[in-house]
CSV table of C-alpha atoms and ligand atoms in Angstrom, one decimal:
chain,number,residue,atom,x,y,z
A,25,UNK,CA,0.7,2.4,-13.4
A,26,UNK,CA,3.9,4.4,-12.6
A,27,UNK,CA,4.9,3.3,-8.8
A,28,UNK,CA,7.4,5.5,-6.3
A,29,UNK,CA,8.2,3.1,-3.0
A,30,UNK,CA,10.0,5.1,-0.5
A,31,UNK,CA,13.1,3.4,1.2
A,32,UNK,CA,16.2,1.8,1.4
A,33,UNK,CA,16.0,-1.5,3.3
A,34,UNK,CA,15.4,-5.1,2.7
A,35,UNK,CA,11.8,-4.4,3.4
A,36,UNK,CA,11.0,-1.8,0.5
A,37,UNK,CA,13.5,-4.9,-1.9
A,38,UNK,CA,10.3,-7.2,-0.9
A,39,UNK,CA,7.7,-4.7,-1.6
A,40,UNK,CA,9.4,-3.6,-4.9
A,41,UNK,CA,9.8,-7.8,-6.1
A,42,UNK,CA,6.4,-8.0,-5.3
A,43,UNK,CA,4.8,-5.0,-7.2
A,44,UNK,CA,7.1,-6.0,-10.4
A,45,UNK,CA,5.2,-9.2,-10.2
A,46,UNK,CA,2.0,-7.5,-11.1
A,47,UNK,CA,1.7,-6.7,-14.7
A,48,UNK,CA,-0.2,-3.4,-13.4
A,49,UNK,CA,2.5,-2.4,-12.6
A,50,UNK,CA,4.5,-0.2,-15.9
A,51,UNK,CA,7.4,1.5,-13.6
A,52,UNK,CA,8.7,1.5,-10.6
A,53,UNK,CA,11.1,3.8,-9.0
A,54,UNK,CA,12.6,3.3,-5.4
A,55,UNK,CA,13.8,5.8,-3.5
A,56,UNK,CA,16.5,6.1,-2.3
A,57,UNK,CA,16.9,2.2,-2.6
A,58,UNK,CA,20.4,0.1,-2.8
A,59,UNK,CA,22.5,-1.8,-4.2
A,60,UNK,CA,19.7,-4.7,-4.8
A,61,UNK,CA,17.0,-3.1,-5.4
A,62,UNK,CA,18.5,-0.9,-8.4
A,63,UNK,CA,19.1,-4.6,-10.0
A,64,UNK,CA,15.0,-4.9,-10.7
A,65,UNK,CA,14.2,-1.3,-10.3
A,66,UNK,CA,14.8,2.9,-11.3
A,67,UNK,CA,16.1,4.6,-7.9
A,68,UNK,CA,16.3,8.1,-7.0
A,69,UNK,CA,17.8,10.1,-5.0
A,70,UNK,CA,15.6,12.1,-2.9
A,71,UNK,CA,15.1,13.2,0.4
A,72,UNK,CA,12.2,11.0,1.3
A,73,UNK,CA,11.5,13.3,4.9
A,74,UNK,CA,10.7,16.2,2.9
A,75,UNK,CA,7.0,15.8,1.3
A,76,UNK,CA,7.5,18.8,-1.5
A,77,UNK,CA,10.2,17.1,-2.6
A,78,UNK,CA,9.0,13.9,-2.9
A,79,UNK,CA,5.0,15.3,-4.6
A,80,UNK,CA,7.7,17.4,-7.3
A,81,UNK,CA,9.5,14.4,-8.1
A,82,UNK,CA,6.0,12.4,-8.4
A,83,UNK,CA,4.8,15.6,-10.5
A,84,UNK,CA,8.0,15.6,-12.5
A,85,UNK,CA,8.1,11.9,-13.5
A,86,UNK,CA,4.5,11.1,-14.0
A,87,UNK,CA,4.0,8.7,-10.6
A,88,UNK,CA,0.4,7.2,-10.2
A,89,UNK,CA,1.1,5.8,-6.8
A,90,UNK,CA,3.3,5.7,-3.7
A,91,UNK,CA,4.0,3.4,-1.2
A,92,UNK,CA,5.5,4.5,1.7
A,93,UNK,CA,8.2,1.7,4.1
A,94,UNK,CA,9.3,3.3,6.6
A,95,UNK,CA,8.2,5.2,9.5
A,96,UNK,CA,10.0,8.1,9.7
A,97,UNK,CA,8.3,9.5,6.9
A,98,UNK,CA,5.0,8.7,7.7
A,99,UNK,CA,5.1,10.5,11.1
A,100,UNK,CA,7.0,13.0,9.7
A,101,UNK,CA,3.5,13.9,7.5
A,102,UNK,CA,4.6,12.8,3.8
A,103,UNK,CA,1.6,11.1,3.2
A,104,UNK,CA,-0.3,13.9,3.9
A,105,UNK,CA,1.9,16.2,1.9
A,106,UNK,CA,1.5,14.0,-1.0
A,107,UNK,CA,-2.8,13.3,-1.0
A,108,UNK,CA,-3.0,17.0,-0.8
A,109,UNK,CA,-0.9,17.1,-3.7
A,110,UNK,CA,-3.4,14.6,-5.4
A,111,UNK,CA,-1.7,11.5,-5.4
A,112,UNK,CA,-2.8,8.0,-4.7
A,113,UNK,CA,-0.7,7.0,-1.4
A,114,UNK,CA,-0.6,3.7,0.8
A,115,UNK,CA,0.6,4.8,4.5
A,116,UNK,CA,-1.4,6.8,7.6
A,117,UNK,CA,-1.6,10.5,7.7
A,118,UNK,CA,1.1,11.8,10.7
A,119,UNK,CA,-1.7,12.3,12.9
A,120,UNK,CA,-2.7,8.3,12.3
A,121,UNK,CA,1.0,7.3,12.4
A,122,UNK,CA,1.1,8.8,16.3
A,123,UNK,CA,-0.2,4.9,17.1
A,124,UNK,CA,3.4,4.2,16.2
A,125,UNK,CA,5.4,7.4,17.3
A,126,UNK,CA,3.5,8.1,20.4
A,127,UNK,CA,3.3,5.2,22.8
A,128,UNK,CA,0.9,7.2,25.1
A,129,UNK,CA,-1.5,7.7,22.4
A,130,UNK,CA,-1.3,4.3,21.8
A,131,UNK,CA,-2.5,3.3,25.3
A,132,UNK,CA,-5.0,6.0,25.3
A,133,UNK,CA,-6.6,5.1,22.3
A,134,UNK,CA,-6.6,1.2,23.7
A,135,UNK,CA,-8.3,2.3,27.0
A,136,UNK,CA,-10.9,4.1,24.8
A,137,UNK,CA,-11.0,1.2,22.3
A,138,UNK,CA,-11.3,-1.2,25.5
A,139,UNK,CA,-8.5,-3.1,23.4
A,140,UNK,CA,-6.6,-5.9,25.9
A,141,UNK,CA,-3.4,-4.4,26.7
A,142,UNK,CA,-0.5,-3.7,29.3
A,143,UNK,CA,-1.6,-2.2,32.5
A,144,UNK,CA,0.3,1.3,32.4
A,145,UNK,CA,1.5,5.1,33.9
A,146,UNK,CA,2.7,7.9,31.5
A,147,UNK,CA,4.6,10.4,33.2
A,148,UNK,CA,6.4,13.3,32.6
A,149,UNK,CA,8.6,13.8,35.8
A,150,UNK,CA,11.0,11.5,37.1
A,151,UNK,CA,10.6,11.2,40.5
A,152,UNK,CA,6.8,10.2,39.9
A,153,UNK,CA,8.0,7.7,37.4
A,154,UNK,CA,10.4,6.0,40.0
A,155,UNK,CA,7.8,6.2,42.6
A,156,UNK,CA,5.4,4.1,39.9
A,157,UNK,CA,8.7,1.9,39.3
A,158,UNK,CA,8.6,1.1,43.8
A,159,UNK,CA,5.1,0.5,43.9
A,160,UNK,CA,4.8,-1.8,41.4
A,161,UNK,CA,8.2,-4.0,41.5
A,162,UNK,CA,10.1,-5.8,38.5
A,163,UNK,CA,9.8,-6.9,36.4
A,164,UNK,CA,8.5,-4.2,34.9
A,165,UNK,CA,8.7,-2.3,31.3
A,166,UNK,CA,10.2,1.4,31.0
A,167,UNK,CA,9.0,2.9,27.4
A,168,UNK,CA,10.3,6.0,26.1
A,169,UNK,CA,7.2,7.8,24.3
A,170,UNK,CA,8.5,9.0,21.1
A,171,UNK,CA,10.1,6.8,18.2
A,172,UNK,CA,13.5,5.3,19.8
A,173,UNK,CA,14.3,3.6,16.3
A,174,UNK,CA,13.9,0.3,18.5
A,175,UNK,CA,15.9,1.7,21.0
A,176,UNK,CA,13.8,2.9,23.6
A,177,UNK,CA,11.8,0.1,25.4
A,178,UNK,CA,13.5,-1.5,28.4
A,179,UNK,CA,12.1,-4.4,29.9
A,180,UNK,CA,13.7,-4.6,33.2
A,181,UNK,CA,14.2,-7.7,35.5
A,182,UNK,CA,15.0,-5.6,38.7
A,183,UNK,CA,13.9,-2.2,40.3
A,184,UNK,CA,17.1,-1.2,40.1
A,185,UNK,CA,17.0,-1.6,36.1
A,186,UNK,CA,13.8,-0.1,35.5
A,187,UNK,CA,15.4,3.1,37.9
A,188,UNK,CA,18.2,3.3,35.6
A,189,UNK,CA,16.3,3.6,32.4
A,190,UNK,CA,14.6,6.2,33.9
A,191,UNK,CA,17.7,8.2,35.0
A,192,UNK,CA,18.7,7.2,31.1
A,193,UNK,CA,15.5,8.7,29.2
A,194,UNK,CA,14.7,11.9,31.4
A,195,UNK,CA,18.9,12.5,31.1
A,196,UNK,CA,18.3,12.5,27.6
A,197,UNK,CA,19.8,9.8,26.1
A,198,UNK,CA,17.2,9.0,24.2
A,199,UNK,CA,16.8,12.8,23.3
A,200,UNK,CA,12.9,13.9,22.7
A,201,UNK,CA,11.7,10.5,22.4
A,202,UNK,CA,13.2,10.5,26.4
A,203,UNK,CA,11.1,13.7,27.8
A,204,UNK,CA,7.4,11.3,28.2
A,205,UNK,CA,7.8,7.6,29.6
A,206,UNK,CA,5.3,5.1,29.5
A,207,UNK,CA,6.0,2.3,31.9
A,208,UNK,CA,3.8,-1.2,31.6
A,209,UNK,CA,3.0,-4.2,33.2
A,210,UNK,CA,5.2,-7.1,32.2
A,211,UNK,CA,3.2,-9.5,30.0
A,212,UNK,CA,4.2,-12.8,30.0
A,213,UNK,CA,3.2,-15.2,26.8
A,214,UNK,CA,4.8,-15.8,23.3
A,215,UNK,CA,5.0,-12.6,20.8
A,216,UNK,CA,3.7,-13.1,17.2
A,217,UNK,CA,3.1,-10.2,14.4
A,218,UNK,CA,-0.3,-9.7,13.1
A,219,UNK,CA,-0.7,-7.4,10.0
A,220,UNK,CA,-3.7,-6.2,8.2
A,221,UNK,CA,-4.3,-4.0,5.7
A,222,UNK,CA,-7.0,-0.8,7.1
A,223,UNK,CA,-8.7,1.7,4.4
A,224,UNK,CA,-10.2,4.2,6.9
A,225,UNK,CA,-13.2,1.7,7.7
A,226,UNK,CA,-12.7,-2.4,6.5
A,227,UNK,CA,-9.6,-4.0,7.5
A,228,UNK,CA,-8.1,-7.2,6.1
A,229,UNK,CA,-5.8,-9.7,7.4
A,230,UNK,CA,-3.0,-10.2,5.0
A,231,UNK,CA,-1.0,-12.8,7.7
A,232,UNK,CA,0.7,-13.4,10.8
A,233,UNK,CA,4.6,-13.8,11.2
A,234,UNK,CA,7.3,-14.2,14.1
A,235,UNK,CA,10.6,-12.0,14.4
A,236,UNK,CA,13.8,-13.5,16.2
A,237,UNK,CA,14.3,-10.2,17.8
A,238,UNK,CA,17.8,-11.4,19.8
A,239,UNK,CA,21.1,-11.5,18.0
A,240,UNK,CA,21.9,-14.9,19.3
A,241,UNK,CA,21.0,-18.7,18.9
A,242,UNK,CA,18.3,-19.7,21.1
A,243,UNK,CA,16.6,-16.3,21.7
A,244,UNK,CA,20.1,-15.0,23.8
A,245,UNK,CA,22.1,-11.4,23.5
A,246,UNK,CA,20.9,-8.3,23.1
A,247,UNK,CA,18.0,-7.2,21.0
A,248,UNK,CA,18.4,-6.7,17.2
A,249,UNK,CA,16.1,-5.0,14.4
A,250,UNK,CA,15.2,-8.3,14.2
A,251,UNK,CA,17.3,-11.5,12.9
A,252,UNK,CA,14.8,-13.6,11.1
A,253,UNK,CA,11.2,-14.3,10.8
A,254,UNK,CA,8.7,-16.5,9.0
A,255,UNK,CA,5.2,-16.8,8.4
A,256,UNK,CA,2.5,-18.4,9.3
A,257,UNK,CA,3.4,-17.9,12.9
A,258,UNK,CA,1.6,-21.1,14.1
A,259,UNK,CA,1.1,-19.3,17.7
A,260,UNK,CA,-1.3,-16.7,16.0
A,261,UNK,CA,-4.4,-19.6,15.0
A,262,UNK,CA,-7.1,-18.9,13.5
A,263,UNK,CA,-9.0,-18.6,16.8
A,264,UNK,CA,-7.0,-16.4,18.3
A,265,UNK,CA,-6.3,-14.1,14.6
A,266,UNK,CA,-9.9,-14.1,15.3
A,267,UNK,CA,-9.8,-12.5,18.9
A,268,UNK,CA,-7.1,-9.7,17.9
A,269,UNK,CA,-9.6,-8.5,15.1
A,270,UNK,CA,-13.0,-8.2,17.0
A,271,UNK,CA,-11.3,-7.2,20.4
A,272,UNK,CA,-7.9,-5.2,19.5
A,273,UNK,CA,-8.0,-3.8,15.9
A,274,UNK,CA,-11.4,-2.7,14.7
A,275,UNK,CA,-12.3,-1.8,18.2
A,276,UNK,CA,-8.5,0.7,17.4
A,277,UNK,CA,-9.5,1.7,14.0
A,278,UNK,CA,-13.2,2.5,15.1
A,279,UNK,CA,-11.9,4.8,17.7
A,280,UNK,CA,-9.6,6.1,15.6
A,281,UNK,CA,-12.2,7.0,12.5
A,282,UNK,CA,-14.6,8.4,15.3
A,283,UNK,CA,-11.7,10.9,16.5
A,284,UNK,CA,-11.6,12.5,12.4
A,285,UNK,CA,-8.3,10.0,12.2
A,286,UNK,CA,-9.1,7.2,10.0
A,287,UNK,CA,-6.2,5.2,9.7
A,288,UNK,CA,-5.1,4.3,5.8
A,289,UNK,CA,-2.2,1.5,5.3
A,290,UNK,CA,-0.8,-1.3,7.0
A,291,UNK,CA,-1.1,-1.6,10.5
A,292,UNK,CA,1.5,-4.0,12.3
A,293,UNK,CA,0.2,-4.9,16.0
A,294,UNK,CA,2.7,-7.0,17.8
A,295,UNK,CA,0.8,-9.3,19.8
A,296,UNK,CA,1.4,-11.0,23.5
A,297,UNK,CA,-0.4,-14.3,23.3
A,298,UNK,CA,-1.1,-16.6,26.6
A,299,UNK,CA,-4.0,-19.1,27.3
A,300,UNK,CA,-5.6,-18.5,23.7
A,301,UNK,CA,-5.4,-14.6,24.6
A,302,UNK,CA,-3.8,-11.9,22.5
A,303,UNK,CA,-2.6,-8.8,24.1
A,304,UNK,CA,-1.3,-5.6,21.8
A,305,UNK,CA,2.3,-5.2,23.2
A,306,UNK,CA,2.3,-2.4,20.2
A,307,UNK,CA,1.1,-1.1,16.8
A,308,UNK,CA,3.8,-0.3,14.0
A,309,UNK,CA,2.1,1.8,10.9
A,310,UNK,CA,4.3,0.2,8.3
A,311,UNK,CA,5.8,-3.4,7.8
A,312,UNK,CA,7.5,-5.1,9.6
A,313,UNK,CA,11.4,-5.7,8.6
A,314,UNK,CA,12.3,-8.7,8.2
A,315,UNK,CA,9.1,-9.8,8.5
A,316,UNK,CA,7.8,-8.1,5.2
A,317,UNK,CA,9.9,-10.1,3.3
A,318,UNK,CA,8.2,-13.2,4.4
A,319,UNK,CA,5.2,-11.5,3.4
A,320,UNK,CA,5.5,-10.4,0.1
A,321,UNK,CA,7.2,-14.1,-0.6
A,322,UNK,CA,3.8,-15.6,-0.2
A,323,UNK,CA,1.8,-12.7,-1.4
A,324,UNK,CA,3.6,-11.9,-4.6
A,325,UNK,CA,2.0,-9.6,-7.2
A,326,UNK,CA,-1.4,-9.6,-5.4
A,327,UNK,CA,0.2,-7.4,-2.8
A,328,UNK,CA,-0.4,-4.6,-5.1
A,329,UNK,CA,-3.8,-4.7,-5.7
A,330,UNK,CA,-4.4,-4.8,-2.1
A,331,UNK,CA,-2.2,-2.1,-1.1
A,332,UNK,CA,-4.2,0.0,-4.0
A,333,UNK,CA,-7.6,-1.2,-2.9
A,334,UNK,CA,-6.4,0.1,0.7
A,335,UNK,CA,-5.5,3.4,-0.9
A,336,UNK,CA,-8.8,3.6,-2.6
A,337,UNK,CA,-11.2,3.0,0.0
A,338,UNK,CA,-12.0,-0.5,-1.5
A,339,UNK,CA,-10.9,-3.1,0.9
A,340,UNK,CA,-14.6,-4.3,2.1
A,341,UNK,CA,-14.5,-6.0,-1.5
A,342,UNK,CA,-10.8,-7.5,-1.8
A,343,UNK,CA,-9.5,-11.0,-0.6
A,344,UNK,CA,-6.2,-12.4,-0.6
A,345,UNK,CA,-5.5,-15.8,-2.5
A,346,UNK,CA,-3.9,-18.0,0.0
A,347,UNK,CA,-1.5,-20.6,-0.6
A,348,UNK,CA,-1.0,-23.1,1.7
A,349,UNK,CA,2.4,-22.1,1.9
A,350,UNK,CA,5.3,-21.3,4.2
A,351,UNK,CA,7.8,-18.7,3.9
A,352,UNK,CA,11.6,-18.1,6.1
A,353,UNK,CA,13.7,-15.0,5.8
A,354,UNK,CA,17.3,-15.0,7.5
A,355,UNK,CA,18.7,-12.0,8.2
A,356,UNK,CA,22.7,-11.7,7.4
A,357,UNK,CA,24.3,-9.0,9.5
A,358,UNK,CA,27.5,-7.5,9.8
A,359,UNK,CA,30.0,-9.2,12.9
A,360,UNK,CA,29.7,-7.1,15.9
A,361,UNK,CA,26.2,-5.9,14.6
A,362,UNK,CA,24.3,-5.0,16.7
A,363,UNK,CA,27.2,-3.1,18.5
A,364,UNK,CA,29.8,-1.6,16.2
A,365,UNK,CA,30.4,-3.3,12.8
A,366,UNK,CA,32.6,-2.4,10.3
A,367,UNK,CA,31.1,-1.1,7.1
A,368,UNK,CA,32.9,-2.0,3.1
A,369,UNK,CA,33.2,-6.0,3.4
A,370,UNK,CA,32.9,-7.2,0.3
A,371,UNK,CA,30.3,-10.0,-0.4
A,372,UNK,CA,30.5,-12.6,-2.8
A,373,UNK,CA,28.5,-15.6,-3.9
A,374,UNK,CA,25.2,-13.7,-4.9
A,375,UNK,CA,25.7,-14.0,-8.5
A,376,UNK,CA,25.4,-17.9,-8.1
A,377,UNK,CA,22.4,-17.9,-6.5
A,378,UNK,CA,19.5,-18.4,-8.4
A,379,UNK,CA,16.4,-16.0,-7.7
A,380,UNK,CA,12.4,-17.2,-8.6
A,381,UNK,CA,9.5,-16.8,-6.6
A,382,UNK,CA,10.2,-18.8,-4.7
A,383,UNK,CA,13.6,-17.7,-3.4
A,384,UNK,CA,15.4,-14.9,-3.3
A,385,UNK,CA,18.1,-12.7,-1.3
A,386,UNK,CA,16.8,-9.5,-0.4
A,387,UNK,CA,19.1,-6.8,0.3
A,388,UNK,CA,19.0,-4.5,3.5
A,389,UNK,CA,22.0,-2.8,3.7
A,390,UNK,CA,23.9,-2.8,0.5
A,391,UNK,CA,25.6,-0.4,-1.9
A,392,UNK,CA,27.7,-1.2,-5.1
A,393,UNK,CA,31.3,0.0,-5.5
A,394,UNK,CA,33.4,-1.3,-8.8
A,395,UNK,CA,30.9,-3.9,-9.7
A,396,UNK,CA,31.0,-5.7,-6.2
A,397,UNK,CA,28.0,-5.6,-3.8
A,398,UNK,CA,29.2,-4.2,-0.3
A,399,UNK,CA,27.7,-3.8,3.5
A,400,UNK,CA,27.0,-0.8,4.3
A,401,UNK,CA,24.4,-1.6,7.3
A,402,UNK,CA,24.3,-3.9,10.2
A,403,UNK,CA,21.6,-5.6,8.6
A,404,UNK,CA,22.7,-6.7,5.5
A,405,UNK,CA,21.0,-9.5,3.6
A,406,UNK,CA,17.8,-11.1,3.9
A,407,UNK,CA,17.8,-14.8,2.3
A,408,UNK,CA,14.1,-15.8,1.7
A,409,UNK,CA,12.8,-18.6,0.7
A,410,UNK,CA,9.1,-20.6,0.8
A,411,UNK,CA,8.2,-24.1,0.6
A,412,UNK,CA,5.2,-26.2,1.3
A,413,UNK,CA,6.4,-26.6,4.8
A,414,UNK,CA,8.3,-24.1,7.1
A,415,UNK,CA,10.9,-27.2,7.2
A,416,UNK,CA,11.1,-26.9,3.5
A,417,UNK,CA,11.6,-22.9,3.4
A,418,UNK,CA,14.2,-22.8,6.0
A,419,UNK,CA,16.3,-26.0,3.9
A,420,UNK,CA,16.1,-23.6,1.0
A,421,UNK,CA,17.4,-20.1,3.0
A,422,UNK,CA,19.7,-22.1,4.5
A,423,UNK,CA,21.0,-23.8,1.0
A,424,UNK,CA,21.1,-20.0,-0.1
A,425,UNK,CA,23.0,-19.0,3.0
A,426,UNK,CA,25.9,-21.3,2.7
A,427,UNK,CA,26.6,-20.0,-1.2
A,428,UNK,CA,27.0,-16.7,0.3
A,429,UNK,CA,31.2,-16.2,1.1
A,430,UNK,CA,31.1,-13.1,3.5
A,431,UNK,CA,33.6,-13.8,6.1
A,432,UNK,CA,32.7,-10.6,7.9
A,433,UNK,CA,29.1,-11.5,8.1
A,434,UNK,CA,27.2,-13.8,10.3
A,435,UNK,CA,23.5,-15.5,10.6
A,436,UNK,CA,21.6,-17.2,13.5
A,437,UNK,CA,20.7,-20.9,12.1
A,438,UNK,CA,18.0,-21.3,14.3
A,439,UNK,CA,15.1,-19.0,12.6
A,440,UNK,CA,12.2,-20.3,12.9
A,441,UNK,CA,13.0,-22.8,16.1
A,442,UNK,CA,9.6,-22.0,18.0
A,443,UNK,CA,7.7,-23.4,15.0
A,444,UNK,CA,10.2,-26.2,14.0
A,445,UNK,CA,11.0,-27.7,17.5
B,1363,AMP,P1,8.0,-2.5,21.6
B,1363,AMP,O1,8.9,-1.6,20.9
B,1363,AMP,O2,6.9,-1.8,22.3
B,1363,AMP,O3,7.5,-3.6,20.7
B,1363,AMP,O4,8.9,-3.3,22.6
B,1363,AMP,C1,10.0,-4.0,22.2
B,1363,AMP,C2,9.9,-5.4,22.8
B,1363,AMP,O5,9.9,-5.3,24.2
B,1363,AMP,C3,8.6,-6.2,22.4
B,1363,AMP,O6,8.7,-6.8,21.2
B,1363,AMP,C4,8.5,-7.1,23.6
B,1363,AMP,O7,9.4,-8.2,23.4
B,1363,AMP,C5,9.0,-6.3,24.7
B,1363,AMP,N1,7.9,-5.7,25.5
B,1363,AMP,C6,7.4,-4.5,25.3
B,1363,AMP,N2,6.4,-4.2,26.1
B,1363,AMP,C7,6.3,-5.3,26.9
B,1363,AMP,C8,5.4,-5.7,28.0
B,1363,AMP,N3,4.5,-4.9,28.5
B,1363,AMP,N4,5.6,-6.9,28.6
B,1363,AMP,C9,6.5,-7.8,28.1
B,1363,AMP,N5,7.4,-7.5,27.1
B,1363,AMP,C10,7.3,-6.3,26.5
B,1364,LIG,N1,11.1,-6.5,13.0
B,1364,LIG,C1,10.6,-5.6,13.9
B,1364,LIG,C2,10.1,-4.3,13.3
B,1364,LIG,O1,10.1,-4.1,12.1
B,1364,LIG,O2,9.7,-3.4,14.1
């Protein structure tokens, strides 16, 4: 089978390991990739927002199968683009993908779905939205609707920061996105990733993981693309993995089949759990990054069969092959990420470091220039490991970390303190 991933972050460097694990698997091209990924895989250059381009290039080189990482494309309608062309793809259709790219949609398909969520107001004008914001009190959460590339959720403390987001979005700093705000009930509890894999109808749960979404030690500083994560998240039991299926998901994908939407790929719903109760906070409609990395470390070459048995319509007959393992990823970022960072540091160290399935350093933001491996992101490296424990996994990332001479790079050294402590 001839493979096309589309993107360019530590993510799509998990997904790619994983699908070369899987002797199905005859080539894989990445597109655009980096400087990592083009060490295990073909990349190409294309623009992976424009669907012709991408179902020529497929055409041109022979490619069974696509899997899509990020969002941008997906709302942006590739996947559609590329099943009319006839192709085999894993990712939603852009109308599917709104459950990430519109946040109202998202609440209005929970108040159909009757899915446990955030008490909430959309509006469209700002004095109604500040008049919402006076009623209610902080703290509060101010949304903007559209896709803010993680930028556009404030969760104020005071009134008087929840009216300044608003002055903020509807003066356009968050451009289109800005124009519809969705503001919510603050929801108290601990927040744990739940992903499953949806074919239109079935859904499977492939696992559960928890970001570290602030840049500093002990949950402090401003909020990141996320700085760490591992799986299992121990917050998200059984019981309450349980809860999130039969109240929040297929209640979601029900409504969404029964509105001529079925939703196809992986859905990411980042839960709010308190007193053995999940809440959605939201749905992502791709992987999470980091926490994709932990994923594919414990699901290794299986993860293609299931993303293909999504794609096919198939998933009421697949399972996943558990190991009673842990997995830690830690993210490596750039110094003054995430505020301004310089970009060209040279890193050193990789070479030494040996990779197996069991550990490896993903790369996120990377390019190669005269044989060294440079950051060109703010996120840059991902050091993953497993072990039988989540002790275990994080000694491993860790032991990988401090081989790794970047003096213009940093790490938190807490990931994973919630599940540790
Ligand atoms: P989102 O992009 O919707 O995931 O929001 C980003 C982060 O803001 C979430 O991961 C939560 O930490 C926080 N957040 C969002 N909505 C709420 C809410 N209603 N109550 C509390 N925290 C929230
Ligand atoms: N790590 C959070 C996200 O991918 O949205």
């Amino acid at each position: 089978m001839n493979i096309l991933i589309l993107g360019s972050g530590g993510r799509e460097h998990a997904l790619a390991w994983a699908v070369l694990q899987n002797p199905k698997c005859d080539r894989l091209i990445v597109a655009p990739g980096n400087a990592g990924i083009a060490q295990i895989a073909e990349c190409a250059d294309i623009d992976t927002l424009d669907g012709g381009a991408v179902a020529s290039f497929c055409e041109a080189e022979a490619v069974d199968f696509v899997i899509i990482g990020p969002e941008a494309p997906l709302a942006a309608g590739v996947a559609d683009r590329l099943r009319q062309a006839g192709l085999l793809v894993f990712g939603p259709s852009a109308a599917a993908a709104r459950l990430e790219a519109s946040k109202s949609f998202t609440k209005e398909i929970c108040d159909a779905a009757g899915a446990p969520t955030a008490a909430y107001g959309h509006f469209t004008d700002a004095e109604a939205a500040r008049a919402h914001i006076r009623a209610h009190g902080a703290p509060i959460v101010v949304k903007a609707d559209g896709l803010a590339a993680g930028k556009g959720v404030i969760v104020a403390e005071t009134e008087a920061q929840a009216l300044a987001a608003i002055d903020d979005m509807f003066g356009g700093e968050f451009g289109a996105a800005g124009a519809e705000v969705v503001i919510e009930e603050f929801m108290e509890g601990e927040e744990a990733s739940f992903f499953v894999l949806c074919d239109g109808t079935d859904v499977l749960p492939i696992g559960t993981a928890q970001d570290h979404k602030r840049v500093g030690e002990g949950d402090s500083g401003p909020n990141t693309g996320g700085m760490g994560a591992y799986s299992p998240a121990p917050v998200l039991s059984d019981a309450i993995a349980d809860l999130a299926m039969e109240q929040i998901i297929k209640p979601t994908m029900a409504e969404m089949a029964r509105r001529g939407m079925p939703y196809q790929g992986v859905l990411y719903a980042g839960l709010m759990i308190k007193d053995g109760q999940p809440r959605l906070v939201e749905y992502n409609v791709r992987f999470g990054d980091p926490e994709c990395q932990v994923l594919m470390m414990r699901l290794g070459a299986q993860a293609l069969d299931l993303m293909q048995a999504a794609a096919e319509g198939r998933l009421a007959d697949a399972r996943v092959n558990w190991a009673d393992d842990h997995a830690m990823t830690v993210v490596m970022a750039a110094n003054g990420y995430p505020g301004a960072y310089e970009k060209g540091s040279v890193i050193n160290g990789l070479a030494d470091i040996a990779d197996s399935s069991s550990q490896i350093v993903f790369h996120a933001g990377t390019s190669l220039r005269d044989g060294q491996v440079v950051a060109t992101g703010g996120r840059v490296l991902n050091v993953t490991a497993r072990g039988a424990t989540l002790a275990e996994a994080a000694q491993r990332a860790y032991a990988m970390v401090d081989c790794i001479d970047w003096p213009q790079g940093f790490c938190r050294r807490d990931i994973g303190w919630r599940a540790l402590g």
